[in-house]
Structure formats: structure tokens, C-alpha cells
XYZ file of C-alpha atoms in Angstrom:
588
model
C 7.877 22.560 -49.940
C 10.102 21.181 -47.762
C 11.093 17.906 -49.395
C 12.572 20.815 -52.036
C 15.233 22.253 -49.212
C 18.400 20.692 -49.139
C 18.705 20.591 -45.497
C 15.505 18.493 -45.618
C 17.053 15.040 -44.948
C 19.798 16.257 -41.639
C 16.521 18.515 -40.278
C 14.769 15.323 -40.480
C 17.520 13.802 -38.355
C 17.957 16.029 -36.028
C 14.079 15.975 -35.318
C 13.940 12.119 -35.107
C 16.649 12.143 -32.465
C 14.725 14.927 -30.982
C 12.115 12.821 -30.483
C 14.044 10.332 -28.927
C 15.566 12.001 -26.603
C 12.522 13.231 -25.451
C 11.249 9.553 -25.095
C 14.299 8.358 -23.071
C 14.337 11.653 -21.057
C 12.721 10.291 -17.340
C 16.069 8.627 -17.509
C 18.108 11.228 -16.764
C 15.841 11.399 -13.129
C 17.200 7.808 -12.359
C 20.744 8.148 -12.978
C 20.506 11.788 -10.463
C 19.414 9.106 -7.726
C 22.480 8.147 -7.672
C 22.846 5.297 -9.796
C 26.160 4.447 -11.245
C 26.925 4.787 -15.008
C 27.434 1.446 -16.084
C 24.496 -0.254 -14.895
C 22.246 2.734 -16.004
C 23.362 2.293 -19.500
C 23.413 -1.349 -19.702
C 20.352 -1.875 -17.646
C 18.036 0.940 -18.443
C 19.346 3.617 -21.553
C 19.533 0.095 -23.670
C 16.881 -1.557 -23.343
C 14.369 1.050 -23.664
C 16.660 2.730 -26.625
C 15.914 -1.174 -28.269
C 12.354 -1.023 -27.457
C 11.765 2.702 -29.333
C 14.063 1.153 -32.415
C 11.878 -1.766 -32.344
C 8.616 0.296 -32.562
C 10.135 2.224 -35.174
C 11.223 -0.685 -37.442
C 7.587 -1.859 -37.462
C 7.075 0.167 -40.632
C 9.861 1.389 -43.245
C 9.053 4.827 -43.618
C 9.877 6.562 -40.639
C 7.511 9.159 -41.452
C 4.925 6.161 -40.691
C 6.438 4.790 -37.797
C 6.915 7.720 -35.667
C 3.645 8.205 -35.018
C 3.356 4.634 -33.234
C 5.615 6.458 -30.736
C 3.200 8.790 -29.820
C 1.091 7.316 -26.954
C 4.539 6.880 -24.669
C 5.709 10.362 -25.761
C 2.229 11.676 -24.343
C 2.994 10.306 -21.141
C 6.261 12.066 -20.687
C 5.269 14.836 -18.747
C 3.464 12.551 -16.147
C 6.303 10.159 -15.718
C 8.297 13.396 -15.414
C 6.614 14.881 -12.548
C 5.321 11.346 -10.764
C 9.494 10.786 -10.557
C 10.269 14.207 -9.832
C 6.994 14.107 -6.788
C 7.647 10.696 -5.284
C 11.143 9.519 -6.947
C 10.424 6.568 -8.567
C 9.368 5.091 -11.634
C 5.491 4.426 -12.424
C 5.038 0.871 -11.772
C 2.003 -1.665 -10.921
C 1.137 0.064 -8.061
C 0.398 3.740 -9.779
C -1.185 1.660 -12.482
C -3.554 -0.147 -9.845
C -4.471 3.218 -8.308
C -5.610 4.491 -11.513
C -7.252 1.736 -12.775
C -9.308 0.525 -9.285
C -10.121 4.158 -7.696
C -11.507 7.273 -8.772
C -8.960 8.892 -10.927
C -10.482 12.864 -9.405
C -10.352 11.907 -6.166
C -7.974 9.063 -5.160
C -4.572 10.059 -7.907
C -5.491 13.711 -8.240
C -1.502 14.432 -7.522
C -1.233 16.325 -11.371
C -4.005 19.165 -9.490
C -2.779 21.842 -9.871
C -0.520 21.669 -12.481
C -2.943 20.706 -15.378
C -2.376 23.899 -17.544
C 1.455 22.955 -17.537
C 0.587 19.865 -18.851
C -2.108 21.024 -21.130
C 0.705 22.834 -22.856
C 3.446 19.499 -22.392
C 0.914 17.705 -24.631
C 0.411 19.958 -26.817
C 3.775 20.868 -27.786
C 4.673 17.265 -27.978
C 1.758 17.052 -30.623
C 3.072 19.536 -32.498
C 6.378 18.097 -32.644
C 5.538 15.109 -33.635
C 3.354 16.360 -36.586
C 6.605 18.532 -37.465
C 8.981 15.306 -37.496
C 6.474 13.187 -39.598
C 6.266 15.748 -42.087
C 9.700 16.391 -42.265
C 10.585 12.607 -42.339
C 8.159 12.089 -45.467
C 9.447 14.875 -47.127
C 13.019 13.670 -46.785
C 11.448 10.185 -47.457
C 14.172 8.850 -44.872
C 13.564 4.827 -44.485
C 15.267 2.420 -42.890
C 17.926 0.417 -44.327
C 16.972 -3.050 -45.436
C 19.584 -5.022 -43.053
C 18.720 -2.704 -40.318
C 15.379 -4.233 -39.075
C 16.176 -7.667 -39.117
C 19.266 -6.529 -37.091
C 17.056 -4.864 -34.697
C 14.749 -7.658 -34.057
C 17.257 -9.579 -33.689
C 18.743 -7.855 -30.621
C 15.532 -7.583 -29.150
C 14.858 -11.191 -29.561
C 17.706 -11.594 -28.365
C 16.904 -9.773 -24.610
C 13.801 -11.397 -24.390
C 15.265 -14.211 -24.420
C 18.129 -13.417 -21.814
C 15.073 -11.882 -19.625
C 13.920 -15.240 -19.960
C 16.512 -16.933 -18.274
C 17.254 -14.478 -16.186
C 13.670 -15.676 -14.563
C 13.990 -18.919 -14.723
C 17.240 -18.671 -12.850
C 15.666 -16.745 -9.965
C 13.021 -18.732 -9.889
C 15.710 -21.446 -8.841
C 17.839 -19.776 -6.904
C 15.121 -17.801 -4.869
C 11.738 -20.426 -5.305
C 9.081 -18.878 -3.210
C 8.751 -20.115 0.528
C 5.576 -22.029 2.032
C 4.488 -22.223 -1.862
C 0.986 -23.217 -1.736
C 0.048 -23.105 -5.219
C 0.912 -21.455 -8.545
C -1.699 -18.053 -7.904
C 0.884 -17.245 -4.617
C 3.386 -17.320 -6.355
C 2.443 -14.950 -8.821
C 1.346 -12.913 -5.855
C 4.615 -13.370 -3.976
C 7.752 -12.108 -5.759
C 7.920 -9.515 -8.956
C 8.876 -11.237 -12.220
C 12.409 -10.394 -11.711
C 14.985 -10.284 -9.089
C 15.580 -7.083 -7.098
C 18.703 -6.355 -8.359
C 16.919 -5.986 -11.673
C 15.053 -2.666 -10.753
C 16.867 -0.174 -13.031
C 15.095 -2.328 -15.711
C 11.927 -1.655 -14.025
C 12.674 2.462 -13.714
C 13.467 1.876 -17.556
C 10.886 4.167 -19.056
C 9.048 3.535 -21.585
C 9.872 -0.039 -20.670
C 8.891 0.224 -17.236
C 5.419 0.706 -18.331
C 5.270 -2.400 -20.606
C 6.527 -3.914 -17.419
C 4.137 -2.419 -14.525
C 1.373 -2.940 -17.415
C 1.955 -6.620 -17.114
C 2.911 -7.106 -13.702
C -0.459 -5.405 -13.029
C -2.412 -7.841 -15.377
C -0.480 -11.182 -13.568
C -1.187 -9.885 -9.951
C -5.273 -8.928 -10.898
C -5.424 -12.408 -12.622
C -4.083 -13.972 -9.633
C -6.353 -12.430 -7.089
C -9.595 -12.862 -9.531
C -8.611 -16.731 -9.070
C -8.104 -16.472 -5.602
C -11.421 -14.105 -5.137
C -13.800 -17.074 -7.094
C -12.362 -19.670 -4.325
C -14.451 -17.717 -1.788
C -17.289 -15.553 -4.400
C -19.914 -17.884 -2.851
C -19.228 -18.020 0.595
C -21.756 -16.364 2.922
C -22.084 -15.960 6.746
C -26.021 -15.707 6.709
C -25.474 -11.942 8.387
C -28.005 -9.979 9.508
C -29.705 -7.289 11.729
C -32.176 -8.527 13.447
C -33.584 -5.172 14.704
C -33.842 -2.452 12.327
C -32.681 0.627 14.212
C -34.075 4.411 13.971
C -30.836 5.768 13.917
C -28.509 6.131 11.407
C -25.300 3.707 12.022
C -21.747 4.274 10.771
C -19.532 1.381 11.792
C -15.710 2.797 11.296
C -12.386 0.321 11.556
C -8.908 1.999 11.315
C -6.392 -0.621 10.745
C -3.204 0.806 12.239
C 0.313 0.051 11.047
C 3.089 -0.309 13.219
C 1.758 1.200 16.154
C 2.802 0.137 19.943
C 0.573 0.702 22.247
C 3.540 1.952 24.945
C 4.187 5.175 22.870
C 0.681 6.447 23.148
C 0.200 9.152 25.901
C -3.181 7.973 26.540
C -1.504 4.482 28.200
C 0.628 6.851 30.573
C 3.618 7.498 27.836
C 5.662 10.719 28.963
C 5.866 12.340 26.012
C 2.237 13.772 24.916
C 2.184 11.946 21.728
C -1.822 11.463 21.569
C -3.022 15.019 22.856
C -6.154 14.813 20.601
C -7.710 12.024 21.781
C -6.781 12.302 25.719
C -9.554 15.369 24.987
C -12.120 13.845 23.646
C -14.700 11.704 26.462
C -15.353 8.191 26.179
C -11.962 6.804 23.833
C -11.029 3.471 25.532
C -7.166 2.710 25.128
C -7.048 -1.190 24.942
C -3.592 -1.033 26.959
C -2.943 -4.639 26.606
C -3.342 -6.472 22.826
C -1.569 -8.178 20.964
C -1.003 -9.617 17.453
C -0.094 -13.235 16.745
C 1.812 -12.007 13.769
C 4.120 -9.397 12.878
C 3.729 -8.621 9.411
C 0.976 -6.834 7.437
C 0.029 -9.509 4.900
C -0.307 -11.917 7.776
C -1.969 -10.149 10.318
C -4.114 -7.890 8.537
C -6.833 -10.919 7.733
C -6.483 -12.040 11.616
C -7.881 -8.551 12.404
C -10.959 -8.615 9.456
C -11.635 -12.243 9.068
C -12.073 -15.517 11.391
C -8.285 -15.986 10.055
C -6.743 -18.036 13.138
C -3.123 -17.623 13.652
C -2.128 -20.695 13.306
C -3.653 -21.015 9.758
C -0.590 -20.180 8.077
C -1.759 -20.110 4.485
C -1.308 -16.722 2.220
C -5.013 -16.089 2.057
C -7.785 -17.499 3.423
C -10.861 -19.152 2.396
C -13.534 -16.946 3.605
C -14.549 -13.485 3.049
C -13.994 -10.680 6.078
C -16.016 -8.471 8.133
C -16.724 -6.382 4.825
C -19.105 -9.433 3.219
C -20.722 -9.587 6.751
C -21.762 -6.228 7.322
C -22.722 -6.188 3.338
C -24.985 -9.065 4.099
C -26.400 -7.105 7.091
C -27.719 -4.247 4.311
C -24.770 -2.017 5.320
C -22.851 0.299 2.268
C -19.448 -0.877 2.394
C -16.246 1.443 2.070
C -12.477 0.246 2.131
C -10.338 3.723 1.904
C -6.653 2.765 1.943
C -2.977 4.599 2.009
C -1.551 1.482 1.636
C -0.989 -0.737 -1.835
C -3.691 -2.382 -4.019
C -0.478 -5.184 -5.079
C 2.311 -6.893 -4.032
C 3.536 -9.501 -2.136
C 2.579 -7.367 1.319
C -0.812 -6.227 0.005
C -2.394 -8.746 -1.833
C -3.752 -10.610 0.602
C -5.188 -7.748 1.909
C -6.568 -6.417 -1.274
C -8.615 -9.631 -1.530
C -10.888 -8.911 1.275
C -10.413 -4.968 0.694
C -12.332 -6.016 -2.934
C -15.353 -7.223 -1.255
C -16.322 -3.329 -0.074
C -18.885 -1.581 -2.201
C -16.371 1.137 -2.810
C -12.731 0.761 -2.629
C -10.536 3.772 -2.751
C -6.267 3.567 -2.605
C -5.229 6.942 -1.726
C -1.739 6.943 -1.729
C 0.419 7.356 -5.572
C 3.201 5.268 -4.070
C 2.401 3.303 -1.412
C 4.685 3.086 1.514
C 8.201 2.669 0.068
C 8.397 6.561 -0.022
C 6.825 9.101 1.261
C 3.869 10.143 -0.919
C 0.561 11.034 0.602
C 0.576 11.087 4.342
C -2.625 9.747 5.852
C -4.905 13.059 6.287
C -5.763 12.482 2.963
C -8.422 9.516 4.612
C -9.845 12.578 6.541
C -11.198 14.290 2.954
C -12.326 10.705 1.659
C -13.767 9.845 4.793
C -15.493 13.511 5.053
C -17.050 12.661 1.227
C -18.485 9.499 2.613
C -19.959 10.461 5.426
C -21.902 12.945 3.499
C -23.917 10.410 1.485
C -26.000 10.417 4.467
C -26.648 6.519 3.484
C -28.567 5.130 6.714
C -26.019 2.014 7.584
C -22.270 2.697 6.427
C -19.471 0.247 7.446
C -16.050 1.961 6.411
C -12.558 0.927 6.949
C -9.608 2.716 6.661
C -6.202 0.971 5.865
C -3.574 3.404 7.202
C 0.228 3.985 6.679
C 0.382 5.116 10.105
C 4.290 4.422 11.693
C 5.485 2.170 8.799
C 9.227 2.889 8.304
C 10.097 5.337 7.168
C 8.865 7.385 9.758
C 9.709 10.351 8.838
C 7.765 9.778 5.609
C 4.490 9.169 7.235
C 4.056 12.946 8.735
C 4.060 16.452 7.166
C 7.013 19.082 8.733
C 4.511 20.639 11.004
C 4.544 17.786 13.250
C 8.147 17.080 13.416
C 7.918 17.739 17.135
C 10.258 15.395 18.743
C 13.613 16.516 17.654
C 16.214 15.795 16.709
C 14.448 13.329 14.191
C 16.245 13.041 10.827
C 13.468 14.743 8.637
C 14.556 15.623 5.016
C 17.980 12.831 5.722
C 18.208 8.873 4.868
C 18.072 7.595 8.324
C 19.252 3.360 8.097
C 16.752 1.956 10.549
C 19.541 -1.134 11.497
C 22.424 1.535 12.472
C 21.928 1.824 16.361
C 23.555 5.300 16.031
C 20.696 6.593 14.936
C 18.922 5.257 17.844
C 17.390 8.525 19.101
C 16.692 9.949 15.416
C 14.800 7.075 15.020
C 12.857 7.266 18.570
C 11.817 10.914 18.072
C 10.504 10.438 14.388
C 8.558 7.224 15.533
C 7.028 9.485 18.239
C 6.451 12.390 15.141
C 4.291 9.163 13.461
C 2.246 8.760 16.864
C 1.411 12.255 17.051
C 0.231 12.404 13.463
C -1.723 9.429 13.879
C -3.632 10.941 17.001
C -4.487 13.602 14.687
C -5.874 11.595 12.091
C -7.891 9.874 14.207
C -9.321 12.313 16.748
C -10.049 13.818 13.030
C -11.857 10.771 12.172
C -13.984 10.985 15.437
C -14.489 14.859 15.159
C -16.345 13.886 12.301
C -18.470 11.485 13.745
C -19.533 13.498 16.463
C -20.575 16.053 13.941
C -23.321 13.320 12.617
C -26.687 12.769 14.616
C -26.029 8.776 14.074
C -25.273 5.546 16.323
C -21.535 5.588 15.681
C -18.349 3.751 16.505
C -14.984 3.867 15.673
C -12.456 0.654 16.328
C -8.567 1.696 15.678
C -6.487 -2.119 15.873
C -3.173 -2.215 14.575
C -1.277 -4.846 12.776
C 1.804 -5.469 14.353
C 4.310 -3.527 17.069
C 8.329 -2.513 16.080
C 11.539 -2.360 17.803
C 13.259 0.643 18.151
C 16.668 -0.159 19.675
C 14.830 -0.711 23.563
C 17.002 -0.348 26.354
C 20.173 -2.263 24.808
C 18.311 -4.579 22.668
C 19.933 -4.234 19.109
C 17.227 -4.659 16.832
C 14.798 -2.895 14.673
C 11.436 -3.191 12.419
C 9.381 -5.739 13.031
C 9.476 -9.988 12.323
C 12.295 -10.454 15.288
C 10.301 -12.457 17.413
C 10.061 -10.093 20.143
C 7.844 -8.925 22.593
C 7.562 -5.774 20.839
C 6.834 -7.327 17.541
C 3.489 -8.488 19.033
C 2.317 -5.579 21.347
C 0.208 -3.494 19.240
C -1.920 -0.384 19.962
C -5.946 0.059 19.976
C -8.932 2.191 20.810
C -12.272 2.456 20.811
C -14.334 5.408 20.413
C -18.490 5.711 20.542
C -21.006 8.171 20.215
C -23.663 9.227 22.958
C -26.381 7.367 20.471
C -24.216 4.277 20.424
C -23.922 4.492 24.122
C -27.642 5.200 24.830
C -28.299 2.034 22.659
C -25.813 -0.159 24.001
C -24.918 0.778 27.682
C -23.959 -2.742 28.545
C -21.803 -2.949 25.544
C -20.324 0.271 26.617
C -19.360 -0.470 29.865
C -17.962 -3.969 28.525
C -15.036 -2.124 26.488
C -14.193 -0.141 29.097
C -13.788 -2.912 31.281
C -11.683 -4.786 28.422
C -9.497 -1.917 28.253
C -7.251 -3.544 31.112
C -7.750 -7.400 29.991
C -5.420 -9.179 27.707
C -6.934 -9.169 24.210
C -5.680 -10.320 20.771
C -6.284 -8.728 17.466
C -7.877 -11.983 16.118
C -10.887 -10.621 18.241
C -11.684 -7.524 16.049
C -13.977 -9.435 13.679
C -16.042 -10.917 16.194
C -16.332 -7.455 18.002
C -17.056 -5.291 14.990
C -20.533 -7.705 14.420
C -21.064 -7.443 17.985
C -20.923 -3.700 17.988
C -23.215 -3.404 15.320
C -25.210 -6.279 16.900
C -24.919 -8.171 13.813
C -25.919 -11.785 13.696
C -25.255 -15.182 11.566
C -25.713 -19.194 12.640
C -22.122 -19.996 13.785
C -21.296 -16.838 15.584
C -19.486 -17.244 18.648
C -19.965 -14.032 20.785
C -18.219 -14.512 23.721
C -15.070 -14.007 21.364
C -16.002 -10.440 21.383
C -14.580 -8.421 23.830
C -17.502 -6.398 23.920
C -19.985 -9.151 25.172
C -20.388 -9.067 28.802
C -19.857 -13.030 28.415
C -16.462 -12.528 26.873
C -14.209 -14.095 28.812
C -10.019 -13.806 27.848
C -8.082 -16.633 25.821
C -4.962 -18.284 25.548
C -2.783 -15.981 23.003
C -0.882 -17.847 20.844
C 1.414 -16.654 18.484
C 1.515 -17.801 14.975
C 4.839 -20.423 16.375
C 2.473 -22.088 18.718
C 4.025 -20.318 21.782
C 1.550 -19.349 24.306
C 2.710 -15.272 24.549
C 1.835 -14.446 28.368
C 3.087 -17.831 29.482
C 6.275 -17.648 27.613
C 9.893 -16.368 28.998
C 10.916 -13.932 27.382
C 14.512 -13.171 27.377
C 17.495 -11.057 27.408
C 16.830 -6.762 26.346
C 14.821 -7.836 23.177
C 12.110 -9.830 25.528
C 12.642 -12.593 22.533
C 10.366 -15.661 22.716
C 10.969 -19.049 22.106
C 10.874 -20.071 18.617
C 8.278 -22.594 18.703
C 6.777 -23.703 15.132
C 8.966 -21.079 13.216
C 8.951 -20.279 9.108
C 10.956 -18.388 6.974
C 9.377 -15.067 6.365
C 8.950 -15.697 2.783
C 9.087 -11.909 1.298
C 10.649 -9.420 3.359
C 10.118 -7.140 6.693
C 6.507 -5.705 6.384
């Protein structure tokens, strides 16, 4: 027996700190990011070392206790190779991806690898079943002074976590507040500088498990605001055919960089090949960040309605009226203070599918993953389909959103930390940007190639939500929200099949014509109903630039500034400020 070997009591030792070690391993992967000592320790080895004592002071016997460490030690290998894949922590986002999308198709990142962690688990099982045995045995429990001490220090950090909130809630309170379910939505429950305390496993998981529940709380309030609004949709003819109704909402893409508008460089070679795409040279958006112009693009949003979300449902609810199967597929984030407002309408689709483990603050999945999801979709064979893809597109950092094979432009920075404010890396940054284009025209023209493939009235809208500067000319700025011309210019296509055409030749020949006319991305609703010749009472179809009645509008700007009648000045073609706001969370 072992409780008869004299060594009993230091084995047992040594296998509890075993054990812990193991727990407080993913550590080690956020100090080699190149975090400095001090912090680490004070910031992330601490409070997670309190959290495991705590959990192990729960019962005396720490042959007991161990085994409430069990579920976090299981999930060691995965945290493990999610930071060693996509260098990060898991946090609300991986959380939301596995908890709102098909785990086998949508986070299937451990593929590949599941004998490896078949044999993880089941060595950690075994060592755990070793170390309780040994530990009862040795019947090693805890000192009597010992716990209270414990809870004590973690009572203790709660309560300076506490006020370390409360603080930043002062010092940082949330811009254009307009009521308490935006603010959970805008900002994460601590400051930025806290984030080693988020990459704290296993206390970043008590953490992401929360911030998850706050943000899915706050968009279930939000979401019963609107749960009984209706447009009164429908189709008033029921067509032979079968109909597939596709909207790719771009990111960050100008419409000067595409080849197809007469750019030098042959960034969109795909779809210059295929007949019938329409280039939309001239649209713009009113805003120039995601969270904001994304419902402009899929609601009636106006852009001078300046509120977080908005009090109707989008283009999905319409088309679901209509009787048509609804699909959202998405690289982008479920949460957060870009995404939320977006996820809202995103919820309304039948099926809703996040693709990407990390969303766009690294480099993760690029967006040829859509092409698979898209593919599996498609081959429902369901007789109306609206789906709409949310893509990653030329989001900074660009040379995150493409795989090596189409790092064409060069030099680009590939594989290097490029700072997208230093103006010496003006060129690096040009040439990747171009490397996004290029993989976008590949997605896409992928996107079409599948549509052609299906015997079906079909029609694929690309809009995207805002433009970028990239250093133009000598203008010194960069990314997006600077109030430039570039900011607003965005790019968008159309694409439609020979049935669509045959069906609608008058709506054909309308979006070629609007190719050359100055459009606005508040349109896109208005036109995806019209395409599909979808109807409700209040519809106003001369917004749609493919009604022969449409007619172009004055394009305001979120500020109130009238953008083709405004100077614009100096290298940055800026524009007058107008009604201006604080851009309450950052440059997306």
C-alpha cells in the first residue's frame, strides 16, 4: 500500500505541484510574447495561482479537492494549442463561436490533431487519479489557518478588481451612452491595460465565461426591443426557379484599388473574367466604422441616426418574411464593442455561422473558409435561400487576411509586425493592402463560380463598409475614422446569373447603368428587396438603385456634411467637420 511507504507524503507533494504546474502552464506562452516579468507575475502567475489555492481549500483533504481541479486541467491541451495557433488567450469571442455555431464545422481548428489530444486527456486523467490516491494515502490536509488565509487574499482581489472598475468606469465613462445595455456592449469589464489578467489562464476563462454571459444578456434585451417588428414582406409572384439571394459585406475595401475600376496593378483578375460583374465605381459610406455602417448597409438605418443599434430588424427579417431560408456566415466576431451591433441583426438569420477562432485582431482563418460554408449551403437545394457573408476582407492587418500564396505585391511585410501609423512603412503597407484585394477577388469570383454552377435565378451584391488611408500621395494618415475622402469611398459589385437576367432584363440593365452614378451604401437594403422583387406597405423603391425610377440623392455623411458638395482639402481630401462625435471605442 502506498500510505505504508515512507516517501508517501513528499511523492504526494511533488505530484500536487505537478499538477499545478500543469494548470498554470499556458502561462509560460504569454510571458514568450514578450511580456515583461513583473507584470506577468503580479498580473497573471498570481492571480490564477490564488484561484487554484482557492479551489483547493474548498475541501480539507486534498485528496478531495484535487479532483475539483479537473475540468480546467482537461482543457489544457486546447488552451495550449488555441495560444500556440492564433497567440492569444481563449476569451468571449472563442467562447461565442463555440457556443452559437456548429462546433464540426465553424471551430473545427483541433482537426487534425484529435489523437494528440485523445492521449493529452487521457494522461491528464491518469495523473490526476495517481495524485488523489497518493494524497489520501499520505492523508496530506490543509492546515487549519491556511484557508481562512487564502480566502482572505482572494477576497481581498475581488475586491481591488472591484475598484479597479469602478475607477475606469470614471475615468473612461462610455461616450454617446444611451442606456445601461450599450454600455455593457461597449467596453470589456476592465481597462486595457488589464489584459494579462485576461490571458490569465484558468482565470481567463472564468473571465471570457462571464464577459460572454453580460454581452448575450445585453443583446437578448436589445433583440426583444425589436422581436415584434415586421415589414409585412412578401413575394408577390411565386417564381419557377430556384432563387439564391447572396450579400458579401466587404471590409475595408476602396473601390480605387480594384483592377476592374481601371487600377494598374491586376488586383481583381478573377472577376474582370467572368461576364456580366458590374463595378459600382462610385459609392460611398456615410460612416467609417464597422459597427456603424454595417446596419446602414442591412437595415433602413439612416446615417444620421446616430444611436448604437437600431430599432428595426434588417434585410434578414424581410427576406424571412418573404418565405426565404436565411443564412448569416461570418469571419468576423459574434461580441464586442465593434460587433455587437452587428450580431443583433446577424441573429435574425435562420442559421448563423462565425467562422473565424479569433476574429480579426490576428490572423486566424482567412476568408476562403466562407467558400466551404457557402458550398454546404448551397447544396441544401432549398428553393429560396438569402445568405450573407460578413467578411474580414482588408481589415488591418493586412497581411493577416491572405494565405502566402498570394503575397504577390512585394515587398509586403508578411511574417513581420508592420505599425500601420509609421509612414516608413508606407510601401509595405501599399503592397500587402493590394495582397488583401487580390485575395478578396478570389473569394468572390469563388462565390460566383458557385452560383453559376446552380440552375437557379441568382445574384450576388458585394458592398463594403467603409474605405482606409494608406499614406496617399503625402497625406500622413492611416486606417480609417480620419474624416477623409478615403474613409468614405468604398468598393462594390454586382454579379447575376443568365436566369436572373432573363427574369429581370430591365433590372439588369438598371445596375449597369448605376455602375457610373453616385450611390451610397444606405441603398443596399432597398436594392436587395428590389432584386428579389420583394414587397411590403412602406417600401420606397426608387431608393433602389436597381429601379429604373431610381433617381441619385444627396449623400450625407453621418456629420451632416453633404460629401460631393463639400471641399475637401489639403493631401488627405479631409472634409469639414460638420456635426462631429467622439468615436466612442476605437478605429474599426
Amino acid at each position: 500500500m502506498i500510505k505504508k511507504l515512507p516517501q508517501s507524503r513528499p511523492l504526494a507533494v511533488v505530484l500536487l505541484l505537478c499538477l499545478l504546474l500543469l494548470l498554470l502552464s499556458p502561462q509560460y506562452l504569454v510571458l514568450q510574447r514578450g511580456q515583461d516579468l513583473g507584470p506577468w507575475l503580479r498580473l497573471g502567475m498570481l492571480p490564477a495561482l490564488l484561484l487554484l489555492l482557492v479551489l483547493l481549500s474548498l475541501q480539507r483533504s486534498f485528496g478531495r479537492s484535487v479532483w475539483l481541479l479537473l475540468p480546467l486541467a482537461l482543457l489544457v491541451p486546447q488552451e495550449w494549442f488555441y495560444q500556440l495557433t492564433y497567440g492569444k488567450a481563449t476569451d468571449a469571442h472563442a467562447m461565442a463561436i463555440i457556443a452559437e455555431t456548429d462546433l464540426a464545422e465553424a471551430a473545427g481548428y483541433l482537426s487534425g490533431i484529435g489523437w494528440l489530444l485523445f492521449a493529452a486527456l487521457l494522461g491528464i486523467l491518469l495523473l490526476f487519479g495517481l495524485t488523489s490516491s497518493v494524497l489520501l494515502a499520505a492523508q496530506l490536509h490543509w492546515p487549519r489557518y491556511l484557508r481562512p488565509l487564502i480566502w482572505g487574499c482572494a477576497m481581498t482581489g475581488v475586491g481591488w478588481v472591484v475598484m479597479q472598475e469602478r475607477q475606469y468606469a470614471i475615468d473612461y465613462p462610455v461616450v454617446q451612452q444611451a442606456d445601461a445595455t450599450q454600455t455593457a456592449l461597449s467596453r470589456r469589464p476592465l481597462p486595457q491595460s488589464h489584459n494579462l489578467f485576461y490571458q490569465s489562464f484558468p482565470l481567463n476563462l472564468v473571465l471570457a465565461g462571464n464577459e460572454y454571459r453580460v454581452q448575450q444578456q445585453a443583446l437578448s434585451q436589445v433583440a426583444a426591443q425589436s422581436r415584434d417588428f415586421r415589414f409585412g414582406a412578401a413575394q408577390p409572384e411565386v417564381l419557377g426557379e430556384r432563387q439564391i439571394y447572396v450579400l458579401v459585406i466587404g471590409e475595408t475595401l476602396r473601390p480605387d484599388r480594384l483592377q476592374l475600376n481601371g487600377y494598374p496593378r491586376a488586383t481583381t483578375p478573377e472577376l474582370a473574367s467572368i461576364p456580366g460583374v458590374v463595378s459600382f465605381k462610385n459609392m460611398i459610406s456615410p460612416w467609417a466604422w464597422t459597427r456603424m455602417s454595417v446596419p446602414v448597409i442591412i437595415s433602413r438605418k439612416t446615417a444620421a441616426d446616430h444611436s448604437y443599434f437600431f430599432n428595426e430588424k434588417s434585410l434578414v427579417a424581410a427576406f424571412a418574411e418573404a418565405g426565404f431560408r436565411t443564412y448569416w456566415l461570418s469571419t468576423q466576431s459574434p461580441l464586442g464593442v465593434h460587433d455587437s451591433s452587428v450580431a443583433l441583426h446577424a441573429s435574425e438569420a435562420d442559421e448563423v455561422q462565425y467562422l473565424n477562432p479569433v476574429g480579426y485582431k490576428k490572423e486566424g482563418f482567412y476568408d476562403a473558409v466562407l467558400l466551404d460554408a457557402f458550398r454546404r449551403v448551397l447544396a441544401r437545394n432549398e428553393q429560396k435561400q438569402l445568405i450573407v457573408l460578413h467578411t474580414l476582407g482588408s481589415h488591418f492587418s493586412y497581411t493577416d487576411r491572405y494565405p502566402p500564396e498570394f503575397d504577390r505585391f512585394l515587398p509586403s511585410g508578411k511574417g513581420q509586425k508592420i505599425g500601420m501609423h509609421d509612414r516608413a512603412n508606407r510601401e509595405l503597407l501599399n503592397n500587402a493592402y493590394d495582397n488583401t484585394v487580390l485575395y478578396t477577388d478570389f473569394v468572390v469570383s469563388g462565390l460566383i463560380k458557385q452560383l453559376q454552377s446552380q440552375q437557379a435565378i441568382a445574384s450576388l451584391l458585394l458592398v463594403s463598409d467603409h474605405g482606409e488611408n494608406i499614406f496617399d500621395g503625402n497625406c500622413d494618415k492611416s486606417g480609417h475614422g480620419h474624416n477623409t475622402e478615403f474613409d468614405y469611398r468604398v468598393g462594390a459589385l454586382w454579379w447575376g446569373s443568365e436566369l436572373f437576367s432573363k427574369q429581370f432584363p430591365q433590372k439588369t440593365q438598371q445596375l449597369n447603368k448605376a455602375a457610373q452614378l453616385p450611390l451610397m451604401t444606405g441603398q443596399t437594403f432597398h436594392t436587395m428587396l428590389q432584386l428579389a422583387d420583394i414587397h411590403y406597405p412602406s417600401q420606397q423603391t426608387a431608393i433602389s438603385f436597381a429601379d429604373p425610377a431610381f433617381r441619385p440623392q444627396s449623400r450625407k455623411l453621418w456629420t451632416g456634411i453633404d460629401f460631393d458638395r463639400a471641399a475637401k482639402s489639403g493631401q488627405c481630401r479631409i472634409l469639414p467637420q460638420g456635426q462631429t462625435s467622439t468615436n466612442p471605442s476605437g478605429n474599426k
